[in-house]
DNA sequence: GTCTATAACCTGATAGAC
DNA sequence: GTCTATCAGGTTATAGAC
């Protein structure tokens, strides 16, 4: 008798559907998700999904936009702040991301999978382009003019986010348990800023 | 008048279907792909897909297994070779991956997206677990006993693979053109081994 | 081997009763 | 707001003619 999720009594029907949709979409992706899966997960009648959200696509867009701003929204202000040093930005970005992703491990792979199938639709209205002339990029150019600054942006994001992308592989292959994975990620919060500084000086 | 791909005259019907299926599956993923898409892309009759490959699922499994061994197969022998130094392994892994992914940029996101929806099915029979007691892990432990060796494995893979995972975002947001992206990736072949050495010494 | 036609099923969405 | 019943369209797969 599998205990259903989404049975918190305090939630309205609309909230129950949305919460269930988040879980199912995040797990299976848009195309593989059936509205019946969501209705079952939310423990509501199938017709109520369309009553509250009009269509599967509208419900998905609503959730996708929230996840996008969760994943990309936090980083822009940090990178654009001229009041922090490069080292401080390394720490802020990596620690913000790791904390966020420990709480939401499936977030990056969900977003990047869906973006892949529909890039222009979801990315076009994001403030990603602003990164190019951010304070972060300028500080990198001053500190290390020999290496293109985008390399260090990719390195910082890669060191912080990539382990969560590989997590399903580590998990299913038995390389790391969930507990061990979390321990490693906590260790990385202190390590990544040091590694970034070391890479800046490398030659 | 969109020119159809997969019209190379030398290919048999079976090969045309398989080649078309690779393109469509890689672009849209298993769930969003319709057998009609594949038949159209291959410019063959829909019924021939089932005649040659029995079902959509069997065709997908065939392709998925090939892609998995392409992505994971090359790394294990390198990491397990006791005859190469740590620095040589950094160079071999990063350069092998970057060359492979410049030729197949969509490979990692395709694999990781599909693995996510069905982890045990695709990962369980991979030799990923062998990495734990590989020569690479032992060499890392000797060189830097203070940091868990899996960190440096994640770093090496992240530095090499992660840019290709973010590529749809860079592309759609206009941060990097395809040509610029390739230039950066070529630069990383020389840079990543140096960065890895620098991270080993960091503190 | 290749085609047309169609079976059998599934999916998103809605009409209409309560 | 919530339910049952059902529609309309799409999907995989196959039977059978050529």
Coordinates of C-alpha atoms (C1' of nucleotides) in Angstrom, one line a residue:
Chain A
X1 CA 0.0 0.0 0.0
X2 CA 2.1 2.8 -1.3
X3 CA 1.5 6.0 0.8
X4 CA 0.4 8.8 -1.6
X5 CA 2.3 12.0 -1.5
X6 CA 0.5 15.3 -1.7
X7 CA -2.1 14.4 0.9
X8 CA -1.2 17.3 3.2
X9 CA -4.7 18.3 4.5
X10 CA -4.0 22.0 4.5
X11 CA -3.7 22.3 0.7
X12 CA -6.5 23.5 -1.6
X13 CA -7.3 21.4 -4.6
X14 CA -5.5 23.8 -6.9
X15 CA -2.4 23.7 -4.7
X16 CA -2.6 19.9 -4.6
X17 CA -2.6 19.7 -8.4
X18 CA 0.2 22.1 -8.8
X19 CA 2.4 20.3 -6.2
X20 CA 1.7 16.9 -7.8
X21 CA 2.4 18.3 -11.2
X22 CA 5.8 19.5 -10.0
X23 CA 6.7 16.1 -8.7
X24 CA 5.6 14.2 -11.8
X25 CA 7.0 16.7 -14.4
X26 CA 10.3 16.8 -12.5
X27 CA 10.5 13.1 -12.5
X28 CA 9.4 12.1 -16.0
X29 CA 9.6 15.3 -18.1
X30 CA 6.9 17.0 -20.0
X31 CA 6.5 14.5 -22.9
X32 CA 6.4 11.4 -20.8
X33 CA 3.9 12.8 -18.2
X34 CA 0.2 12.0 -18.7
X35 CA -2.4 14.2 -17.1
X36 CA -3.8 11.1 -15.6
X37 CA -0.4 10.6 -13.7
X38 CA -0.8 14.1 -12.2
X39 CA -4.4 13.5 -11.2
X40 CA -3.5 10.2 -9.5
X41 CA -0.5 11.7 -7.7
X42 CA -2.6 14.6 -6.5
X43 CA -5.5 12.3 -5.6
X44 CA -8.0 14.4 -7.5
X45 CA -10.4 13.9 -10.4
X46 CA -8.8 14.1 -13.9
X47 CA -11.3 16.8 -15.0
X48 CA -10.2 19.2 -12.2
X49 CA -6.8 19.6 -13.8
X50 CA -8.4 21.2 -16.9
X51 CA -10.9 23.1 -14.7
X52 CA -8.1 24.9 -12.8
X53 CA -5.2 25.1 -15.3
X54 CA -6.9 24.9 -18.7
X55 CA -4.4 22.5 -20.3
X56 CA -1.4 20.3 -19.6
X57 CA 0.8 22.7 -21.5
X58 CA -0.4 25.8 -19.5
X59 CA 0.2 23.9 -16.2
X60 CA 3.7 22.9 -17.4
X61 CA 4.6 26.4 -18.5
X62 CA 3.6 27.8 -15.1
X63 CA 5.8 25.3 -13.3
X64 CA 8.7 25.6 -15.8
X65 CA 8.8 29.4 -15.4
X66 CA 9.0 29.0 -11.6
X67 CA 11.8 26.5 -11.9
X68 CA 13.7 28.6 -14.4
X69 CA 13.7 31.6 -12.2
X70 CA 14.7 29.4 -9.2
X71 CA 17.7 28.1 -11.1
X72 CA 18.8 31.2 -13.0
X73 CA 17.3 34.0 -11.0
X74 CA 19.7 33.9 -8.1
X75 CA 22.9 34.1 -10.0
X76 CA 22.5 37.3 -12.0
X77 CA 22.4 39.8 -9.1
X78 CA 25.5 38.1 -7.5
X79 CA 27.5 38.3 -10.8
X80 CA 26.5 41.9 -11.4
X81 CA 27.3 43.3 -8.0
X82 CA 30.4 45.6 -8.3
X83 CA 30.6 45.7 -4.5
X84 CA 32.0 42.2 -4.0
X85 CA 35.4 40.8 -4.9
X86 CA 36.0 37.9 -7.3
X87 CA 36.7 35.6 -4.4
X88 CA 33.5 36.6 -2.7
X89 CA 31.5 35.9 -5.9
X90 CA 33.1 32.4 -6.1
X91 CA 31.9 31.7 -2.6
X92 CA 28.4 33.2 -3.1
X93 CA 27.7 31.5 -6.4
X94 CA 28.9 28.0 -5.4
X95 CA 27.4 28.1 -2.0
X96 CA 24.0 29.4 -3.2
X97 CA 23.9 26.8 -5.9
X98 CA 24.9 23.9 -3.7
X99 CA 22.4 24.8 -1.0
X100 CA 19.7 25.2 -3.6
X101 CA 20.5 21.9 -5.3
X102 CA 20.9 19.9 -2.1
X103 CA 17.3 20.9 -1.4
X104 CA 16.3 20.3 -5.1
X105 CA 18.7 17.7 -6.6
X106 CA 16.6 17.1 -9.8
X107 CA 16.3 20.8 -10.7
X108 CA 19.2 21.2 -13.1
X109 CA 18.7 18.1 -15.1
X110 CA 15.0 18.8 -15.4
X111 CA 15.5 22.3 -16.6
X112 CA 18.3 21.5 -19.0
X113 CA 16.4 18.5 -20.4
X114 CA 13.4 20.6 -21.2
X115 CA 15.4 23.5 -22.5
X116 CA 17.1 21.1 -24.9
X117 CA 13.8 20.2 -26.6
X118 CA 12.6 23.8 -26.8
X119 CA 15.6 26.1 -26.4
X120 CA 14.2 29.4 -27.9
X121 CA 10.9 29.1 -26.0
X122 CA 12.3 28.9 -22.5
X123 CA 15.7 30.6 -22.7
X124 CA 14.9 33.6 -24.9
X125 CA 13.3 35.6 -22.2
X126 CA 15.9 34.9 -19.5
X127 CA 18.5 37.5 -18.4
X128 CA 21.4 35.2 -19.3
X129 CA 22.8 37.5 -21.9
X130 CA 23.5 40.2 -19.3
X131 CA 26.2 38.0 -17.9
X132 CA 28.5 39.0 -20.8
X133 CA 29.1 42.5 -19.5
X134 CA 28.7 41.7 -15.8
X135 CA 31.0 42.9 -13.0
X136 CA 32.1 39.2 -12.7
X137 CA 33.4 39.1 -16.3
X138 CA 35.2 42.4 -15.9
X139 CA 36.9 41.3 -12.7
X140 CA 38.0 38.0 -14.4
X141 CA 39.5 39.9 -17.3
X142 CA 41.5 42.1 -15.0
X143 CA 42.8 39.3 -12.9
X144 CA 43.7 36.8 -15.7
X145 CA 43.8 38.5 -19.2
X146 CA 45.4 35.5 -20.8
X147 CA 42.3 33.2 -20.5
X148 CA 38.8 34.0 -21.8
X149 CA 36.6 34.9 -18.8
X150 CA 33.8 32.6 -20.0
X151 CA 36.1 29.7 -19.2
X152 CA 36.0 30.5 -15.5
X153 CA 32.2 31.1 -15.5
X154 CA 31.9 27.6 -17.0
X155 CA 34.3 26.2 -14.4
X156 CA 32.5 27.8 -11.5
X157 CA 29.1 26.5 -12.7
X158 CA 30.5 23.1 -13.7
X159 CA 32.1 22.5 -10.3
X160 CA 28.9 23.5 -8.5
X161 CA 26.2 22.0 -10.7
X162 CA 27.7 19.1 -12.6
X163 CA 27.8 16.7 -9.7
X164 CA 24.0 17.0 -9.5
X165 CA 23.7 16.3 -13.2
X166 CA 25.7 13.1 -12.8
X167 CA 23.8 12.1 -9.6
X168 CA 21.4 9.6 -11.3
X169 CA 24.4 7.8 -12.7
X170 CA 26.3 7.7 -9.3
X171 CA 23.1 6.7 -7.6
X172 CA 22.1 3.8 -9.9
X173 CA 25.6 2.5 -10.3
X174 CA 26.2 2.4 -6.6
X175 CA 29.2 4.7 -6.7
X176 CA 27.7 7.0 -4.1
X177 CA 24.9 6.6 -1.7
X178 CA 22.6 9.6 -1.1
X179 CA 24.1 10.3 2.2
X180 CA 27.7 10.2 0.9
X181 CA 26.7 12.4 -2.0
X182 CA 25.3 15.0 0.3
X183 CA 28.5 14.9 2.4
X184 CA 30.7 15.5 -0.7
X185 CA 28.5 18.4 -1.8
X186 CA 28.8 20.0 1.6
X187 CA 32.6 19.7 1.4
X188 CA 32.5 21.4 -2.0
X189 CA 31.1 24.6 -0.6
X190 CA 34.5 25.3 1.0
X191 CA 36.6 23.7 -1.7
X192 CA 35.3 25.3 -4.8
X193 CA 36.3 28.9 -4.0
X194 CA 39.9 27.6 -3.3
X195 CA 39.9 25.6 -6.5
X196 CA 38.7 28.7 -8.5
X197 CA 41.6 30.8 -7.1
X198 CA 44.1 28.1 -7.8
X199 CA 42.8 27.8 -11.4
X200 CA 43.1 31.6 -11.9
X201 CA 46.8 31.3 -11.0
X202 CA 47.5 28.2 -13.0
X203 CA 49.9 28.1 -15.9
Chain B
X1 CA 12.4 23.3 -49.6
X2 CA 14.1 21.7 -46.7
X3 CA 16.7 19.2 -47.8
X4 CA 16.1 15.9 -46.2
X5 CA 18.9 14.3 -44.2
X6 CA 19.5 10.6 -44.5
X7 CA 19.3 10.4 -48.2
X8 CA 22.8 9.2 -48.8
X9 CA 22.2 6.7 -51.6
X10 CA 24.6 4.0 -50.3
X11 CA 22.6 3.2 -47.3
X12 CA 20.3 0.2 -47.0
X13 CA 16.7 0.8 -45.7
X14 CA 17.7 -0.6 -42.3
X15 CA 20.6 1.7 -42.0
X16 CA 18.6 4.7 -43.1
X17 CA 16.0 4.0 -40.4
X18 CA 18.6 3.6 -37.8
X19 CA 20.5 6.8 -38.8
X20 CA 17.2 8.7 -38.8
X21 CA 16.2 7.3 -35.5
X22 CA 19.5 8.5 -34.0
X23 CA 18.9 12.0 -35.1
X24 CA 15.3 12.2 -34.0
X25 CA 15.8 10.5 -30.6
X26 CA 18.8 12.6 -29.9
X27 CA 16.9 15.8 -30.7
X28 CA 13.6 15.2 -29.0
X29 CA 14.1 12.3 -26.6
X30 CA 12.3 9.0 -26.4
X31 CA 8.9 10.1 -25.2
X32 CA 8.5 13.1 -27.5
X33 CA 9.5 11.1 -30.6
X34 CA 6.8 9.5 -32.8
X35 CA 7.6 6.6 -35.0
X36 CA 6.1 8.8 -37.8
X37 CA 8.9 11.4 -37.2
X38 CA 11.5 8.7 -37.7
X39 CA 9.8 7.3 -40.9
X40 CA 9.6 10.8 -42.3
X41 CA 13.2 11.7 -41.5
X42 CA 14.4 8.4 -43.0
X43 CA 12.1 8.9 -46.0
X44 CA 10.7 5.4 -45.7
X45 CA 7.3 3.8 -45.1
X46 CA 6.1 3.7 -41.5
X47 CA 5.5 0.0 -41.6
X48 CA 9.2 -0.7 -42.4
X49 CA 10.3 0.5 -39.0
X50 CA 8.4 -2.3 -37.3
X51 CA 9.5 -4.7 -40.0
X52 CA 13.2 -4.1 -39.3
X53 CA 13.2 -3.3 -35.6
X54 CA 10.0 -4.8 -34.1
X55 CA 9.1 -1.8 -32.0
X56 CA 9.9 1.8 -31.2
X57 CA 11.3 0.7 -27.8
X58 CA 13.6 -2.0 -29.3
X59 CA 14.9 0.5 -31.8
X60 CA 15.5 3.0 -29.0
X61 CA 17.3 0.5 -26.8
X62 CA 19.6 -0.4 -29.6
X63 CA 20.6 3.2 -30.1
X64 CA 20.8 4.0 -26.4
X65 CA 23.2 1.1 -25.8
X66 CA 25.5 2.4 -28.5
X67 CA 25.4 5.9 -27.2
X68 CA 26.1 4.8 -23.6
X69 CA 29.1 2.8 -24.6
X70 CA 30.3 5.8 -26.7
X71 CA 30.0 8.1 -23.7
X72 CA 31.1 5.8 -20.9
X73 CA 33.2 3.2 -22.7
X74 CA 36.2 5.3 -23.5
X75 CA 36.9 6.5 -20.0
X76 CA 37.2 3.2 -18.0
X77 CA 40.4 1.9 -19.7
X78 CA 42.1 5.2 -19.3
X79 CA 41.3 5.5 -15.6
X80 CA 42.3 1.9 -14.9
X81 CA 45.7 2.1 -16.7
X82 CA 48.4 1.9 -14.0
X83 CA 51.0 2.7 -16.7
X84 CA 50.1 6.4 -17.0
X85 CA 50.6 9.2 -14.5
X86 CA 47.9 11.3 -13.0
X87 CA 48.8 14.2 -15.3
X88 CA 48.6 12.0 -18.3
X89 CA 45.2 10.8 -17.3
X90 CA 44.0 14.4 -16.9
X91 CA 45.1 15.0 -20.5
X92 CA 43.8 11.8 -21.9
X93 CA 40.3 12.0 -20.3
X94 CA 39.7 15.7 -21.0
X95 CA 41.0 15.6 -24.6
X96 CA 39.2 12.4 -25.4
X97 CA 35.9 13.8 -24.1
X98 CA 36.2 17.2 -25.7
X99 CA 37.1 15.7 -29.1
X100 CA 34.2 13.2 -28.8
X101 CA 31.8 16.0 -27.8
X102 CA 32.8 18.5 -30.4
X103 CA 31.8 15.8 -32.9
X104 CA 28.7 14.9 -30.9
X105 CA 27.6 17.9 -28.9
X106 CA 24.2 16.6 -27.9
X107 CA 25.5 13.3 -26.6
X108 CA 25.8 14.0 -22.9
X109 CA 22.4 15.8 -22.4
X110 CA 20.7 13.1 -24.4
X111 CA 22.2 10.3 -22.3
X112 CA 21.7 12.0 -19.0
X113 CA 18.1 13.0 -19.8
X114 CA 17.2 9.5 -20.7
X115 CA 19.1 7.9 -17.8
X116 CA 17.2 10.3 -15.4
X117 CA 13.8 8.8 -16.5
X118 CA 15.0 5.2 -16.2
X119 CA 18.2 5.1 -14.1
X120 CA 18.3 1.4 -13.1
X121 CA 17.5 0.2 -16.6
X122 CA 20.4 1.9 -18.4
X123 CA 23.0 2.3 -15.8
X124 CA 22.9 -1.0 -13.9
X125 CA 24.8 -2.9 -16.6
X126 CA 27.5 -0.2 -17.0
X127 CA 31.1 -0.6 -15.6
X128 CA 30.8 2.7 -13.7
X129 CA 31.3 1.0 -10.4
X130 CA 34.8 -0.2 -11.3
X131 CA 35.9 3.4 -11.1
X132 CA 35.9 3.3 -7.3
X133 CA 39.1 1.1 -7.2
X134 CA 40.7 2.3 -10.3
X135 CA 44.3 3.3 -10.7
X136 CA 43.1 6.9 -11.1
X137 CA 41.5 6.9 -7.6
X138 CA 44.5 5.4 -6.0
X139 CA 46.9 8.0 -7.6
X140 CA 44.6 10.8 -6.4
X141 CA 44.6 9.5 -2.9
X142 CA 48.4 9.3 -2.8
X143 CA 48.8 12.8 -4.2
X144 CA 46.2 14.6 -2.1
X145 CA 45.1 12.5 0.9
X146 CA 43.2 15.5 2.4
X147 CA 40.5 15.6 -0.3
X148 CA 38.2 12.7 -1.2
X149 CA 39.3 11.5 -4.7
X150 CA 35.8 11.5 -6.1
X151 CA 35.9 15.3 -5.9
X152 CA 38.7 15.4 -8.5
X153 CA 36.9 12.8 -10.7
X154 CA 33.8 15.1 -10.6
X155 CA 36.0 18.1 -11.3
X156 CA 37.7 16.5 -14.3
X157 CA 34.4 15.3 -15.8
X158 CA 32.6 18.6 -15.0
X159 CA 35.3 20.8 -16.6
X160 CA 35.2 18.6 -19.7
X161 CA 31.5 17.8 -20.1
X162 CA 29.5 20.5 -18.4
X163 CA 30.0 23.2 -21.1
X164 CA 28.3 20.8 -23.6
X165 CA 25.4 20.4 -21.1
X166 CA 25.0 24.2 -20.9
X167 CA 25.4 24.6 -24.7
X168 CA 21.7 24.9 -25.5
X169 CA 21.4 27.7 -23.0
X170 CA 24.5 29.6 -24.3
X171 CA 23.2 29.0 -27.8
X172 CA 19.6 30.2 -27.4
X173 CA 20.6 33.1 -25.2
X174 CA 23.2 34.4 -27.6
X175 CA 26.0 34.3 -25.1
X176 CA 28.1 32.1 -27.5
X177 CA 27.9 31.4 -31.2
X178 CA 28.6 27.8 -32.4
X179 CA 31.9 28.9 -33.7
X180 CA 33.0 30.7 -30.6
X181 CA 31.8 27.7 -28.5
X182 CA 34.1 25.4 -30.5
X183 CA 37.0 27.7 -30.1
X184 CA 36.6 27.8 -26.3
X185 CA 36.3 24.0 -26.2
X186 CA 39.6 23.6 -28.2
X187 CA 41.2 26.0 -25.7
X188 CA 40.1 23.8 -22.8
X189 CA 42.0 20.8 -24.0
X190 CA 45.2 22.4 -23.0
X191 CA 43.8 24.3 -20.0
X192 CA 42.0 21.5 -18.1
X193 CA 45.1 19.4 -17.3
X194 CA 46.8 22.6 -15.9
X195 CA 43.7 23.5 -13.9
X196 CA 43.5 20.0 -12.5
X197 CA 47.1 20.1 -11.3
X198 CA 46.5 23.6 -9.8
X199 CA 43.4 22.3 -7.9
X200 CA 45.4 19.3 -6.5
X201 CA 47.8 21.8 -4.9
X202 CA 45.2 24.3 -3.7
X203 CA 44.6 25.0 -0.1
Chain C
dG1 C1' 10.9 -5.9 -49.1
dT2 C1' 7.5 -2.4 -49.5
dC3 C1' 3.0 -0.5 -49.6
dT4 C1' -2.1 0.6 -48.0
dA5 C1' -5.5 0.1 -44.7
dT6 C1' -6.9 -0.5 -40.3
dA7 C1' -7.0 -2.4 -35.7
dA8 C1' -6.4 -1.5 -30.9
dC9 C1' -5.2 1.5 -27.7
dC10 C1' -4.1 5.8 -25.3
dT11 C1' -4.3 10.8 -24.4
dG12 C1' -6.0 15.5 -23.6
dA13 C1' -10.0 17.8 -23.0
dT14 C1' -15.0 18.8 -22.3
dA15 C1' -20.2 18.3 -21.7
dG16 C1' -23.4 17.9 -18.4
dA17 C1' -25.3 15.9 -14.0
dC18 C1' -24.8 16.6 -9.1
Chain D
dG1 C1' -16.3 22.7 -7.3
dT2 C1' -16.4 17.9 -8.3
dC3 C1' -17.9 13.9 -10.5
dT4 C1' -19.0 10.4 -14.6
dA5 C1' -19.1 9.5 -19.2
dT6 C1' -17.4 10.2 -23.5
dC7 C1' -15.5 12.4 -27.6
dA8 C1' -12.1 13.5 -31.0
dG9 C1' -7.7 12.9 -32.4
dG10 C1' -3.4 10.7 -32.3
dT11 C1' -0.2 6.7 -31.6
dT12 C1' 2.0 2.1 -32.1
dA13 C1' 1.8 -1.9 -34.4
dT14 C1' 0.1 -5.4 -37.8
dA15 C1' -2.6 -7.9 -41.5
dG16 C1' -2.6 -8.6 -46.1
dA17 C1' -2.0 -7.1 -51.0
dC18 C1' 1.6 -6.4 -54.2

